PDB file of C-alpha atoms in Angstrom:
ATOM      1  CA  UNK A   1     -12.529 -12.858   4.196  1.00 87.00           C
ATOM      2  CA  UNK A   2      -9.034 -12.484   4.567  1.00 86.00           C
ATOM      3  CA  UNK A   3      -8.699 -10.385   1.283  1.00 85.00           C
ATOM      4  CA  UNK A   4      -4.248  -9.739   0.131  1.00 83.00           C
ATOM      5  CA  UNK A   5      -3.138  -6.795  -2.373  1.00 82.00           C
ATOM      6  CA  UNK A   6      -0.108  -6.485  -3.084  1.00 82.00           C
ATOM      7  CA  UNK A   7       1.236  -3.834  -4.353  1.00 83.00           C
ATOM      8  CA  UNK A   8       5.199  -2.335  -6.111  1.00 85.00           C
ATOM      9  CA  UNK A   9       4.816   1.114  -6.494  1.00 87.00           C
ATOM     10  CA  UNK A  10       8.340   2.887  -7.615  1.00 87.00           C
ATOM     11  CA  UNK A  11       9.203   6.310  -6.537  1.00 90.00           C
ATOM     12  CA  UNK A  12       9.785   9.015  -8.333  1.00 92.00           C
ATOM     13  CA  UNK A  13       9.697  12.169  -5.782  1.00 94.00           C
ATOM     14  CA  UNK A  14      10.707  10.843  -2.623  1.00 92.00           C
ATOM     15  CA  UNK A  15      10.544  15.010  -0.948  1.00 94.00           C
ATOM     16  CA  UNK A  16       6.747  15.457  -2.040  1.00 96.00           C
ATOM     17  CA  UNK A  17       6.294  12.109  -1.189  1.00 95.00           C
ATOM     18  CA  UNK A  18       7.594  12.883   2.241  1.00 95.00           C
ATOM     19  CA  UNK A  19       6.238  16.040   1.910  1.00 96.00           C
ATOM     20  CA  UNK A  20       2.882  15.024   1.611  1.00 97.00           C
ATOM     21  CA  UNK A  21       3.049  12.013   4.621  1.00 95.00           C
ATOM     22  CA  UNK A  22       3.993  15.177   7.088  1.00 96.00           C
ATOM     23  CA  UNK A  23       0.871  17.575   5.984  1.00 96.00           C
ATOM     24  CA  UNK A  24      -0.716  14.259   7.686  1.00 94.00           C
ATOM     25  CA  UNK A  25       1.047  13.580   9.594  1.00 95.00           C
ATOM     26  CA  UNK A  26       0.699  17.356  10.976  1.00 95.00           C
ATOM     27  CA  UNK A  27      -3.314  17.735   9.986  1.00 95.00           C
ATOM     28  CA  UNK A  28      -3.617  14.298  11.987  1.00 93.00           C
ATOM     29  CA  UNK A  29      -5.660  16.152  14.989  1.00 94.00           C
ATOM     30  CA  UNK A  30      -5.973  12.679  16.555  1.00 93.00           C
ATOM     31  CA  UNK A  31      -1.826  12.181  16.540  1.00 92.00           C
ATOM     32  CA  UNK A  32      -1.196  12.916  20.178  1.00 93.00           C
ATOM     33  CA  UNK A  33       2.166  14.996  20.247  1.00 91.00           C
ATOM     34  CA  UNK A  34       4.748  12.485  21.279  1.00 91.00           C
ATOM     35  CA  UNK A  35       3.132  10.219  18.728  1.00 93.00           C
ATOM     36  CA  UNK A  36       3.610  12.922  15.373  1.00 94.00           C
ATOM     37  CA  UNK A  37       7.368  13.960  16.723  1.00 94.00           C
ATOM     38  CA  UNK A  38       7.974  10.197  16.011  1.00 93.00           C
ATOM     39  CA  UNK A  39       5.582  10.127  12.904  1.00 93.00           C
ATOM     40  CA  UNK A  40       7.405  13.048  11.757  1.00 95.00           C
ATOM     41  CA  UNK A  41      11.032  11.906  11.844  1.00 94.00           C
ATOM     42  CA  UNK A  42      10.261   8.319  10.692  1.00 92.00           C
ATOM     43  CA  UNK A  43       8.324   9.137   7.139  1.00 92.00           C
ATOM     44  CA  UNK A  44      11.466  12.201   7.002  1.00 90.00           C
ATOM     45  CA  UNK A  45      13.888   9.347   6.898  1.00 91.00           C
ATOM     46  CA  UNK A  46      12.515   6.161   5.263  1.00 91.00           C
ATOM     47  CA  UNK A  47       9.969   6.826   1.768  1.00 92.00           C
ATOM     48  CA  UNK A  48       8.830   3.195   2.764  1.00 90.00           C
ATOM     49  CA  UNK A  49       6.986   4.542   6.470  1.00 90.00           C
ATOM     50  CA  UNK A  50       6.022   7.343   4.360  1.00 93.00           C
ATOM     51  CA  UNK A  51       3.612   6.076   1.649  1.00 91.00           C
ATOM     52  CA  UNK A  52       2.816   3.334   4.891  1.00 86.00           C
ATOM     53  CA  UNK A  53       1.555   6.354   6.031  1.00 87.00           C
ATOM     54  CA  UNK A  54      -0.836   8.111   3.280  1.00 92.00           C
ATOM     55  CA  UNK A  55      -1.996   4.825   2.229  1.00 88.00           C
ATOM     56  CA  UNK A  56      -5.018   3.400   4.683  1.00 84.00           C
ATOM     57  CA  UNK A  57      -6.809  -0.221   3.654  1.00 82.00           C
ATOM     58  CA  UNK A  58      -9.752   1.443   5.469  1.00 84.00           C
ATOM     59  CA  UNK A  59     -10.275   3.076   1.677  1.00 86.00           C
ATOM     60  CA  UNK A  60     -10.316  -0.128  -0.064  1.00 86.00           C
ATOM     61  CA  UNK A  61     -12.958  -1.089   0.730  1.00 89.00           C
ATOM     62  CA  UNK A  62     -14.613   1.442   2.546  1.00 89.00           C
ATOM     63  CA  UNK A  63     -17.472   1.965   0.188  1.00 91.00           C
ATOM     64  CA  UNK A  64     -17.793  -1.586   0.135  1.00 93.00           C
ATOM     65  CA  UNK A  65     -21.984  -2.959   0.228  1.00 96.00           C
ATOM     66  CA  UNK A  66     -22.339  -4.965   2.582  1.00 95.00           C
ATOM     67  CA  UNK A  67     -18.296  -5.223   3.735  1.00 92.00           C
ATOM     68  CA  UNK A  68     -17.423  -4.001   7.564  1.00 90.00           C
ATOM     69  CA  UNK A  69     -13.275  -3.800   7.574  1.00 89.00           C
ATOM     70  CA  UNK A  70     -12.535  -6.429  11.130  1.00 90.00           C
ATOM     71  CA  UNK A  71      -9.053  -6.488  10.650  1.00 89.00           C
ATOM     72  CA  UNK A  72      -6.099  -5.237   9.099  1.00 85.00           C
ATOM     73  CA  UNK A  73      -2.554  -4.737   8.900  1.00 84.00           C
ATOM     74  CA  UNK A  74      -0.113  -3.532   5.884  1.00 81.00           C
ATOM     75  CA  UNK A  75       3.714  -1.867   6.166  1.00 80.00           C
ATOM     76  CA  UNK A  76       6.023  -1.241   3.315  1.00 82.00           C
ATOM     77  CA  UNK A  77       9.668  -3.163   2.360  1.00 81.00           C
ATOM     78  CA  UNK A  78      12.401  -1.916  -0.101  1.00 82.00           C
ATOM     79  CA  UNK A  79      11.772  -4.447  -2.890  1.00 81.00           C
ATOM     80  CA  UNK A  80      13.301  -4.802  -6.435  1.00 79.00           C
ATOM     81  CA  UNK A  81      11.892  -5.639  -9.118  1.00 72.00           C
ATOM     82  CA  UNK A  82      12.566  -7.989 -12.781  1.00 66.00           C
ATOM     83  CA  UNK A  83      12.702  -5.587 -15.099  1.00 65.00           C
ATOM     84  CA  UNK A  84      12.437  -9.277 -17.302  1.00 64.00           C
ATOM     85  CA  UNK A  85       9.774 -10.829 -15.823  1.00 61.00           C
ATOM     86  CA  UNK A  86       7.128 -11.943 -18.029  1.00 56.00           C
ATOM     87  CA  UNK A  87       3.318 -12.057 -15.692  1.00 54.00           C
ATOM     88  CA  UNK A  88       1.721 -12.783 -18.700  1.00 53.00           C
ATOM     89  CA  UNK A  89       1.190 -16.736 -17.022  1.00 50.00           C
ATOM     90  CA  UNK A  90       1.106 -16.601 -14.119  1.00 50.00           C
ATOM     91  CA  UNK A  91      -1.959 -13.505 -14.710  1.00 47.00           C
ATOM     92  CA  UNK A  92      -5.792 -15.103 -13.019  1.00 47.00           C
ATOM     93  CA  UNK A  93      -3.340 -17.915 -12.008  1.00 53.00           C
ATOM     94  CA  UNK A  94      -3.969 -19.543  -8.264  1.00 54.00           C
ATOM     95  CA  UNK A  95      -0.954 -19.806  -5.780  1.00 56.00           C
ATOM     96  CA  UNK A  96      -0.424 -22.859  -3.849  1.00 57.00           C
ATOM     97  CA  UNK A  97      -3.339 -22.688  -1.293  1.00 57.00           C
ATOM     98  CA  UNK A  98      -5.311 -22.532  -4.098  1.00 59.00           C
ATOM     99  CA  UNK A  99      -6.770 -18.988  -4.175  1.00 58.00           C
ATOM    100  CA  UNK A 100      -7.434 -16.557  -6.917  1.00 54.00           C
ATOM    101  CA  UNK A 101      -4.363 -14.209  -7.791  1.00 52.00           C
ATOM    102  CA  UNK A 102      -5.050 -11.845 -10.070  1.00 50.00           C
ATOM    103  CA  UNK A 103      -2.040  -9.785 -11.734  1.00 52.00           C
ATOM    104  CA  UNK A 104      -2.948  -6.782 -13.635  1.00 47.00           C
ATOM    105  CA  UNK A 105      -0.266  -4.737 -15.268  1.00 48.00           C
ATOM    106  CA  UNK A 106      -1.077  -0.719 -13.900  1.00 47.00           C
ATOM    107  CA  UNK A 107      -3.715   1.213 -16.447  1.00 46.00           C
ATOM    108  CA  UNK A 108      -5.309  -2.095 -16.634  1.00 43.00           C
ATOM    109  CA  UNK A 109      -8.308  -3.788 -14.738  1.00 40.00           C
ATOM    110  CA  UNK A 110      -8.528  -7.509 -14.031  1.00 43.00           C
ATOM    111  CA  UNK A 111     -12.719  -7.047 -14.346  1.00 40.00           C
TER     112      UNK A 111
END
């Protein structure tokens, strides 16, 4: 089963985000020192990388009964949000592949 989740976030405080990512890197006992330096450099200059470092897809499914994560990939990219985009017509729709798609505004749940 492939579960796709797409989030668009606004970074209100890039410095706080970078600090959180750097703290996570510094506290990661399993991260080799050479990789730690590289990770610190990247998240310190790129908010998208900081988010990608802090988001753990395992957390999305680890508490689900009967579900075991087989494979995960994730990343981040800059995105422009259209302020005039109206998602009312897109909610609970199907994409071109016939898969269910749920567009849920922040603060609401689809279930």
